[in-house]
Short mmCIF file of C-alpha atoms in Angstrom, two decimals:
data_model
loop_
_atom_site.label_atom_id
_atom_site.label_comp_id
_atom_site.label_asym_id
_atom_site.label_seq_id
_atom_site.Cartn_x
_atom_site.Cartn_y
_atom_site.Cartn_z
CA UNK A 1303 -1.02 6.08 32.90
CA UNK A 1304 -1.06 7.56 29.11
CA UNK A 1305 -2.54 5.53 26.45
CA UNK A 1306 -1.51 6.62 22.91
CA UNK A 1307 -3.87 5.15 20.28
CA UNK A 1308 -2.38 3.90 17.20
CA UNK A 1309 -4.10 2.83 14.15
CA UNK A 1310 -2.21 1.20 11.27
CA UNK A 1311 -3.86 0.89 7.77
CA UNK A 1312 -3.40 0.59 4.52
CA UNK A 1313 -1.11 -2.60 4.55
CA UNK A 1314 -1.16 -6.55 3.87
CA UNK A 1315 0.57 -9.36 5.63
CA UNK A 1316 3.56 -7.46 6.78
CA UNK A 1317 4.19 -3.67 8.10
CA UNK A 1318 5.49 -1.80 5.25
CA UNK A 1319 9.11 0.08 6.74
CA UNK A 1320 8.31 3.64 5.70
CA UNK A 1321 4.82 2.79 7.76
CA UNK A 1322 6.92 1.96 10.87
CA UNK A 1323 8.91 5.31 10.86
CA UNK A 1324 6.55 7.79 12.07
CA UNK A 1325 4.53 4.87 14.56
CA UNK A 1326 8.45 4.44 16.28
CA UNK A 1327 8.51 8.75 16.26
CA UNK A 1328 5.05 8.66 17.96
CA UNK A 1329 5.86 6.38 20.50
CA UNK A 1330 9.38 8.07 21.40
CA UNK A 1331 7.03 11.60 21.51
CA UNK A 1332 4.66 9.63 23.61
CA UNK A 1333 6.76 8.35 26.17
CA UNK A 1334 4.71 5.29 26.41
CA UNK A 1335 6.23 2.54 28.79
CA UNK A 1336 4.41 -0.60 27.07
CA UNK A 1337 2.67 -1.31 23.56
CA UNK A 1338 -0.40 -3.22 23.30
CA UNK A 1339 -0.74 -4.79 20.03
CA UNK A 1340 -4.44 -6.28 18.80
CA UNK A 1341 -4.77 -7.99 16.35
CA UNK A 1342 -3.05 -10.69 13.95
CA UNK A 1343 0.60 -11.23 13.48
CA UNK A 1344 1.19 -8.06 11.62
CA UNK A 1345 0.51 -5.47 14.41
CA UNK A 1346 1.97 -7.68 16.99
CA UNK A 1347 5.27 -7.80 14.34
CA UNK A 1348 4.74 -4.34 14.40
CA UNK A 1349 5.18 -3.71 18.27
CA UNK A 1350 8.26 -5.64 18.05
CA UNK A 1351 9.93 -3.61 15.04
CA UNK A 1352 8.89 0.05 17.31
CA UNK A 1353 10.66 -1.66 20.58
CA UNK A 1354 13.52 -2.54 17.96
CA UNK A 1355 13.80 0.07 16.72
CA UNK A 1356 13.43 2.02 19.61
CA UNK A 1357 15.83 0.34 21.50
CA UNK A 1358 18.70 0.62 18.92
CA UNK A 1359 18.14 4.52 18.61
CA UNK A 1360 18.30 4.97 22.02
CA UNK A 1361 21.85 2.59 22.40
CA UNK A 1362 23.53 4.68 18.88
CA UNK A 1363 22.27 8.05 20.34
CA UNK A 1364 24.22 7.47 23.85
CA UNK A 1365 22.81 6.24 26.35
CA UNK A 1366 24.85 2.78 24.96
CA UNK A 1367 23.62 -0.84 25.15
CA UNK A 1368 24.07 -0.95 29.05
CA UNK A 1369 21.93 2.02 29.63
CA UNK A 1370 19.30 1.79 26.98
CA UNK A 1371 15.84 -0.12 27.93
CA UNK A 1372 13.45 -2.29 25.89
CA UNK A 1373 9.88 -1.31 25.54
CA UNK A 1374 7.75 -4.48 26.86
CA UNK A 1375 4.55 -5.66 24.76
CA UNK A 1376 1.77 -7.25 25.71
CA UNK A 1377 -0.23 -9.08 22.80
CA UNK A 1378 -3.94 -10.10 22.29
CA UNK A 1379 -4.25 -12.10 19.02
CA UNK A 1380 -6.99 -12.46 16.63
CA UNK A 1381 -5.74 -14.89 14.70
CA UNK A 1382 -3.08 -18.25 14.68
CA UNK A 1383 -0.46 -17.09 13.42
CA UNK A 1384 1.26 -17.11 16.69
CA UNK A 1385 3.52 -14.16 16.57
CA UNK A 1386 2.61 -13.32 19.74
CA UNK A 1387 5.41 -15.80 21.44
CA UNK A 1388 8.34 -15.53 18.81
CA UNK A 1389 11.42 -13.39 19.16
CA UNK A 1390 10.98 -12.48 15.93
CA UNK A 1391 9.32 -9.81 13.37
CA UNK A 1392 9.20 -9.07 9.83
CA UNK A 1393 8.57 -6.02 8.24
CA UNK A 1394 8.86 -5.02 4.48
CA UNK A 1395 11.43 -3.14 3.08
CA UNK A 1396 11.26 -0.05 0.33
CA UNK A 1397 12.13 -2.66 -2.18
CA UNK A 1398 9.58 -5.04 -1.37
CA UNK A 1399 11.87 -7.97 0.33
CA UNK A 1400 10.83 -9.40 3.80
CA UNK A 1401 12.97 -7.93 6.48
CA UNK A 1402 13.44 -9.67 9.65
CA UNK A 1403 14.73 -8.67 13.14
CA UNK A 1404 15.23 -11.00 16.20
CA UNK A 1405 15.73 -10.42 19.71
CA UNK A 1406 14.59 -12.41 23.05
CA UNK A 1407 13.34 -8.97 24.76
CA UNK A 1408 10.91 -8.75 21.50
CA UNK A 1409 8.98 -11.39 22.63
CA UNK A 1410 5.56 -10.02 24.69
CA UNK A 1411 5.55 -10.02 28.81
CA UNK A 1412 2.35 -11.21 28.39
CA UNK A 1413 -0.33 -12.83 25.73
CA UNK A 1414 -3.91 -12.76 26.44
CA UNK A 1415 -6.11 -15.38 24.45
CA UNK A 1416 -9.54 -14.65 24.31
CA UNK A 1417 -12.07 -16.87 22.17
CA UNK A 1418 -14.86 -14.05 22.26
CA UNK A 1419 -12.43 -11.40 20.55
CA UNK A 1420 -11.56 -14.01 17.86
CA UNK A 1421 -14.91 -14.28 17.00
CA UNK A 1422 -14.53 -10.71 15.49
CA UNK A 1423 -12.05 -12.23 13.07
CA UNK A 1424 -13.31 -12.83 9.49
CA UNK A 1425 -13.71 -16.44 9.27
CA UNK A 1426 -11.14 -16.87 5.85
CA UNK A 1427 -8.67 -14.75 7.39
CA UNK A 1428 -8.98 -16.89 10.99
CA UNK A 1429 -8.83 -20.33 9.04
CA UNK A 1430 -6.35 -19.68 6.37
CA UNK A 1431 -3.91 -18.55 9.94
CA UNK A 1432 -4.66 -21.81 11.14
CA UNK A 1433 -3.31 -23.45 8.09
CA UNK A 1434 -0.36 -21.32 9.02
CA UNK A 1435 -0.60 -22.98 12.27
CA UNK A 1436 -0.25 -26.13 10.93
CA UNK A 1437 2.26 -25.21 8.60
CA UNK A 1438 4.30 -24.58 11.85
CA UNK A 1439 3.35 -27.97 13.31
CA UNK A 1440 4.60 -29.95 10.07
CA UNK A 1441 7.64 -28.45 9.29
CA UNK A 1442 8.94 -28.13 13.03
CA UNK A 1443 8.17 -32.06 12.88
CA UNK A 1444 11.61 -32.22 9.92
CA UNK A 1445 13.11 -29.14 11.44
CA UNK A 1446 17.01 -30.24 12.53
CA UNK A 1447 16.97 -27.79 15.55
CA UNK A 1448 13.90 -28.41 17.20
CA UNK A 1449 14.27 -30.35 19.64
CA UNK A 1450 12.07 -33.75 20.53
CA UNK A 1451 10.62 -32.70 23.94
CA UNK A 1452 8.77 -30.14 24.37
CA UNK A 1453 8.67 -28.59 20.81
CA UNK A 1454 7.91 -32.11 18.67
CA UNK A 1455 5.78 -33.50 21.17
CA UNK A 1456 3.59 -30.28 21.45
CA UNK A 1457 3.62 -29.54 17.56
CA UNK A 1458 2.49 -33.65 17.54
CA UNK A 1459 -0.04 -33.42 19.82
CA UNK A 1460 -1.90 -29.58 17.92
CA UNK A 1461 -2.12 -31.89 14.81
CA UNK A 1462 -5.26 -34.12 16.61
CA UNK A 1463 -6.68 -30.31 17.75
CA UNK A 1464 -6.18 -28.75 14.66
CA UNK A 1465 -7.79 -31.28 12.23
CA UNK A 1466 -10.56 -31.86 14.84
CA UNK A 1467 -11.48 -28.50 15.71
CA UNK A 1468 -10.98 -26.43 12.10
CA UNK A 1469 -14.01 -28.37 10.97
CA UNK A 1470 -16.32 -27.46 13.76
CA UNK A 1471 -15.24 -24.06 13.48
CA UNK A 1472 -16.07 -23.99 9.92
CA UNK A 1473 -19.25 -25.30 10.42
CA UNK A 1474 -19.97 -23.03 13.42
CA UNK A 1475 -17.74 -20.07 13.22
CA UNK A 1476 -19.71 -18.40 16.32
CA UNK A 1477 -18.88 -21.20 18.79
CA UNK A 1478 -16.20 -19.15 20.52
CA UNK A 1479 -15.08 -22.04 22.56
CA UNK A 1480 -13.40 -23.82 19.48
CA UNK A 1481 -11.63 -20.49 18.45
CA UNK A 1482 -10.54 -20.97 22.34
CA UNK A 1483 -9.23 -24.29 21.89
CA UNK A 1484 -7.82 -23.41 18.53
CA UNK A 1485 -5.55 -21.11 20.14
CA UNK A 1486 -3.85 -23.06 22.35
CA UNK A 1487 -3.69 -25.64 19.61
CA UNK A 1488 -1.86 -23.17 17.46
CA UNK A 1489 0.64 -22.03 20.32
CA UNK A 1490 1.38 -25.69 20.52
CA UNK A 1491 2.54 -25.56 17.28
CA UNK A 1492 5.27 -23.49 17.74
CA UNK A 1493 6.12 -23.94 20.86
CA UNK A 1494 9.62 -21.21 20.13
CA UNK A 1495 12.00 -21.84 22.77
CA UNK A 1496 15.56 -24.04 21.75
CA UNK A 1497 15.13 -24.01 18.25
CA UNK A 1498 16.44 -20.95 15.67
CA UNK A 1499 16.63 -20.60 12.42
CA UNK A 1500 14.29 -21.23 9.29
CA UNK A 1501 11.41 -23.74 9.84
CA UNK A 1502 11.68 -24.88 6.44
CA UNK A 1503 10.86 -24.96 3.03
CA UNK A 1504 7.01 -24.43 3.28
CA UNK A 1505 7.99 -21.21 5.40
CA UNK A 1506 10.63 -20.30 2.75
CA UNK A 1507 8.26 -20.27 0.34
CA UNK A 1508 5.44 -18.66 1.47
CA UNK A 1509 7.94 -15.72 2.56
CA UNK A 1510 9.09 -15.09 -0.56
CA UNK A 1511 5.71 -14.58 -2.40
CA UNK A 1512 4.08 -13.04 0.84
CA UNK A 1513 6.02 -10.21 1.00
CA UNK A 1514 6.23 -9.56 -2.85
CA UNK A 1515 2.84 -10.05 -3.84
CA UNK A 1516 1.10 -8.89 -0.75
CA UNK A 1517 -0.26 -12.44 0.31
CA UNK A 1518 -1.24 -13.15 3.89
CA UNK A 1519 1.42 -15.64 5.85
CA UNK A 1520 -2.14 -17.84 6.46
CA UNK A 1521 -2.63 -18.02 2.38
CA UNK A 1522 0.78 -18.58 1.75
CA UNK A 1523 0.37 -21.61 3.82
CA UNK A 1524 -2.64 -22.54 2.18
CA UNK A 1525 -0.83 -22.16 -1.58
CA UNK A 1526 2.37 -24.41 -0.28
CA UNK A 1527 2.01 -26.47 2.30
CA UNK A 1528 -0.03 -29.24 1.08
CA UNK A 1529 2.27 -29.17 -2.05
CA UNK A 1530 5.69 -28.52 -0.10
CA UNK A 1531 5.35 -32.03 2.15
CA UNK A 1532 3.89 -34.45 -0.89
CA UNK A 1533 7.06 -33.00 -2.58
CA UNK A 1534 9.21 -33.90 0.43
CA UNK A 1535 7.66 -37.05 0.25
CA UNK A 1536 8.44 -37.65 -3.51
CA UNK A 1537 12.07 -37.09 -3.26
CA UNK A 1538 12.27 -39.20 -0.47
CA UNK A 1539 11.28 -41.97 -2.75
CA UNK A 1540 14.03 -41.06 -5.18
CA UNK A 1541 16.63 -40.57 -2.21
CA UNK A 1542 16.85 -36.80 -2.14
CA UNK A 1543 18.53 -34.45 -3.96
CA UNK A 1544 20.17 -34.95 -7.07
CA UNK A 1545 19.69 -39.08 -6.88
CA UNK A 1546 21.95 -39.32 -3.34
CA UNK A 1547 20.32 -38.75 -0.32
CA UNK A 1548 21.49 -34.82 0.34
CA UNK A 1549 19.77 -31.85 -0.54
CA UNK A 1550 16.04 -31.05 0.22
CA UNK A 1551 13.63 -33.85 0.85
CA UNK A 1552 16.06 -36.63 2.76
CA UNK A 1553 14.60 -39.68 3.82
CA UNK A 1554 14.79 -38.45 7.37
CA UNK A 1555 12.10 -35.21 6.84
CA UNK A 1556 9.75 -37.95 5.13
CA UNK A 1557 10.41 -40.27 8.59
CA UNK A 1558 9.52 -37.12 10.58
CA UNK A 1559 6.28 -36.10 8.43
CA UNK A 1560 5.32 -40.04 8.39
CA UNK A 1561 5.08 -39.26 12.08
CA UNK A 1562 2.06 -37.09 12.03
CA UNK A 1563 -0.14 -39.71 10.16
CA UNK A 1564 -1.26 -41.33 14.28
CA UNK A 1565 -2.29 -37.77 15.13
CA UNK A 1566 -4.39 -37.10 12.54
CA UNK A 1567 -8.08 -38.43 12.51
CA UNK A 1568 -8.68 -40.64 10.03
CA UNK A 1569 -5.74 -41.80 8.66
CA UNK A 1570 -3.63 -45.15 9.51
CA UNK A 1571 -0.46 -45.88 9.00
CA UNK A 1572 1.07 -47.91 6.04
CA UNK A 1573 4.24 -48.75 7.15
CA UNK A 1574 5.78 -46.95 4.27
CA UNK A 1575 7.54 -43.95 5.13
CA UNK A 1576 7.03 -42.06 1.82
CA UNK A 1577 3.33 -43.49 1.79
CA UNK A 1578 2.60 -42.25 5.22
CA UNK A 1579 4.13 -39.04 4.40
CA UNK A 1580 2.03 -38.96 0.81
CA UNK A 1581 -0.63 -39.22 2.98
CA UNK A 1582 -0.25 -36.12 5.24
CA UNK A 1583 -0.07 -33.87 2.23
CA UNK A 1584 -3.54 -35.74 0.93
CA UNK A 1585 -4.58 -34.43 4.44
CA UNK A 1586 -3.48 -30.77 4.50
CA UNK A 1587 -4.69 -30.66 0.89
CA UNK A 1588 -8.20 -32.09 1.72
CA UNK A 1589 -8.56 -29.97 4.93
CA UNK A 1590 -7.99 -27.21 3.21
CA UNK A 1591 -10.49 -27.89 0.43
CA UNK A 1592 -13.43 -28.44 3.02
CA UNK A 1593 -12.65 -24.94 4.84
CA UNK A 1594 -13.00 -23.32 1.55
CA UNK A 1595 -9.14 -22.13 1.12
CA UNK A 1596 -8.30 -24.28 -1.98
CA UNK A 1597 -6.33 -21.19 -3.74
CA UNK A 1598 -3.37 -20.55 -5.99
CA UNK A 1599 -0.54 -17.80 -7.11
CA UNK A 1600 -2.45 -17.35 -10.45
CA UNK A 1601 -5.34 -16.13 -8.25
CA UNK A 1602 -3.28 -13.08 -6.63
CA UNK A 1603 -2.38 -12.31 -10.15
CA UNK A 1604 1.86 -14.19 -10.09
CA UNK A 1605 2.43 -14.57 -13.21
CA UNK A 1606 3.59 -17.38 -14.68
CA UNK A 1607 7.07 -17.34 -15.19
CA UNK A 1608 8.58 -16.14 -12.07
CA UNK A 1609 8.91 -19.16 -9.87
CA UNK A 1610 12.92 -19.03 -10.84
CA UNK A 1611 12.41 -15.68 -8.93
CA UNK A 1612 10.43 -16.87 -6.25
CA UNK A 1613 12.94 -19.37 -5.67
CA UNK A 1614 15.93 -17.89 -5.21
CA UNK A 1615 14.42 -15.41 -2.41
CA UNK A 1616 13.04 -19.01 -0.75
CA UNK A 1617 16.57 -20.29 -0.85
CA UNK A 1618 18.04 -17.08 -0.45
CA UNK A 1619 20.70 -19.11 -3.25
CA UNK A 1620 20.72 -18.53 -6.46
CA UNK A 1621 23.16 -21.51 -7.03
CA UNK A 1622 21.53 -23.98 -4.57
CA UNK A 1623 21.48 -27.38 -5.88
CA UNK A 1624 17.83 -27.62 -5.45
CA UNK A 1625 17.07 -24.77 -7.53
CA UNK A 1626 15.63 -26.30 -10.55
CA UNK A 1627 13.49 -28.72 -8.48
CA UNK A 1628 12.06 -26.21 -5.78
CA UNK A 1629 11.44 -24.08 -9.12
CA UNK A 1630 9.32 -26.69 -10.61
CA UNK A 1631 7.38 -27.15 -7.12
CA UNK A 1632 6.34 -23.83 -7.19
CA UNK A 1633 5.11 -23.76 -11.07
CA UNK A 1634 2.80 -26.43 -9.63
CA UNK A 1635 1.22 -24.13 -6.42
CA UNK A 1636 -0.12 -21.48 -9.50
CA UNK A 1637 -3.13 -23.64 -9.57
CA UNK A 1638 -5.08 -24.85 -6.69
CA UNK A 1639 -4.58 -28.54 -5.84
CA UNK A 1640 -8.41 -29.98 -7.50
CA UNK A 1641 -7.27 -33.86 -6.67
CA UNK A 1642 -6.97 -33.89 -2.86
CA UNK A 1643 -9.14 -36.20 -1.37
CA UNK A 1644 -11.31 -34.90 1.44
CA UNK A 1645 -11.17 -37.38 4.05
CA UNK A 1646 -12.15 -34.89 7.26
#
């Protein structure tokens, strides 16, 4: 067996392209038969791209789809962003969009979790990826593709774990039984079989100012979420988009937020589907005040004034008929939310 070390550095949230180039050389040179990626979701997105990448050089330089093989992966995470069991990975381009690749031989053979390595992770960075975590639960709950059982059920069901367990670990980050639990709370989140696409507009989001303003996926979440599902919630009560009920924020993602309010300690049900709903976002916004994430764009220096931008890459539309709303949402995530009441 040969073990090639490989550090990367000198990179955010997402693996910088022209940082990927000379790691898939290196690993060709190698001839290394499996990567092992530590860490969060960018060097475990960055196994994926090499195999990619690897995989379509070898099929364009001859040996043709038939012939050429995938490099398998095996993943130990350090933190909830669960890229470890997607098909997926994201990388950024020269020009500083988020590039994405996809392919069901991408995901890893094999995902160790392992609560006494997490404890290594710096306690912001491991809570803000649980937000992201959550993020995942909430908008796989509206998500038209996922399907009831397992995926809704499971993403139900990490709500109770995450809002229980993200205070304890908070209040005792070296318990490294709760950063056990937590993990298999956030892989119940997205659980990613027999759904595809987009999770949603949260995701969207948090994309589009991740990858151009260097923001970690767990911040993003942090900035929008909370924001993202009181807004859903809101247009509900108006009857979606545009005063007819199309467009972003239908009554039926409100009925599938309003959902979540049984699974989440401390909060009981109105009735009211926009009311329950309301009431998740008060939830997301007060746990994320009492871990101590309470952030906004105008802290990682966005000025003000490009939401339009930021839109359009979350819609990938510049003519979508949401535009002007969606734009407003996100002049409102440049400022921490102050008024969410912490009920945890």
């Amino acid at each position: 067996m040969r073990i090639m070390p490989a550090r990367i550095a000198g990179y955010g949230s997402m693996l910088p392209w022209p940082t990927s180039r000379p790691l898939v050389a290196a690993v060709r040179e190698s001839g290394a038969d499996v990567l092992l990626s530590v860490g969060g979701g960018s060097p475990i997105d960055a196994a994926k791209a090499v195999a990619y990448h690897l995989y379509k050089e070898n099929a364009k330089g001859g040996q043709g789809k038939a012939e050429a093989k995938w490099i398998p992966s095996i993943a130990v995470p350090t933190t909830l962003s669960v890229a470890e069991t997607t098909k997926n990975a994201g990388f950024t381009s020269a020009d500083g969009s988020k590039v994405a690749v996809a392919d069901v031989e991408l995901v890893p053979k094999a995902v160790i979790y392992d609560g006494d390595i997490a404890l290594h992770t710096p306690l912001r960075l491991w809570l803000s990826s649980a937000i992201r975590a959550l993020d995942h639960a909430l908008e796989l709950l509206y998500n038209p593709s996922a399907p009831e059982v397992p995926t809704k059920r499971l993403a139900l069901s990490s709500l109770t774990d995450l809002f229980t367990l993200l205070p304890q670990c908070h209040a005792n980050p070296q318990d490294a039984d709760v950063r056990q639990r937590l993990f298999l709370g956030g892989y119940a989140a997205l659980f990613p079989f027999q759904f595809s696409g987009p999770l949603g507009l949260s995701h969207g989001i948090g994309h589009a100012i991740g990858s151009a303003y260097g923001i970690s996926h767990g911040i993003t979440s942090c900035i929008s979420l909370g924001k993202v599902i009181r807004f859903m919630a809101e247009r509900a009560r108006e009857g979606g988009g545009g005063g007819e009920k199309t467009g972003i924020g239908k009554v039926g993602e409100a009925v599938q937020i309003a959902r979540a309010v049984p699974f989440i300690p401390g909060l009981r049900g109105t009735g009211d589907v926009v009311k329950d709903a309301l009431l998740v976002a008060e939830a997301v916004e007060g746990l994320v005040v009492k871990l101590g994430l309470g952030t906004g764009l105008a802290d990682y220096n966005v000025k003000p004034g490009e939401e339009e931008a930021i839109t359009i890459r979350a819609l990938r539309d510049p003519a979508h008929p949401d535009l002007k709303s969606v734009a407003e949402l996100v002049r409102t995530m440049y400022s921490a939310s102050s008024d969410a009441t912490t009920r945890l």
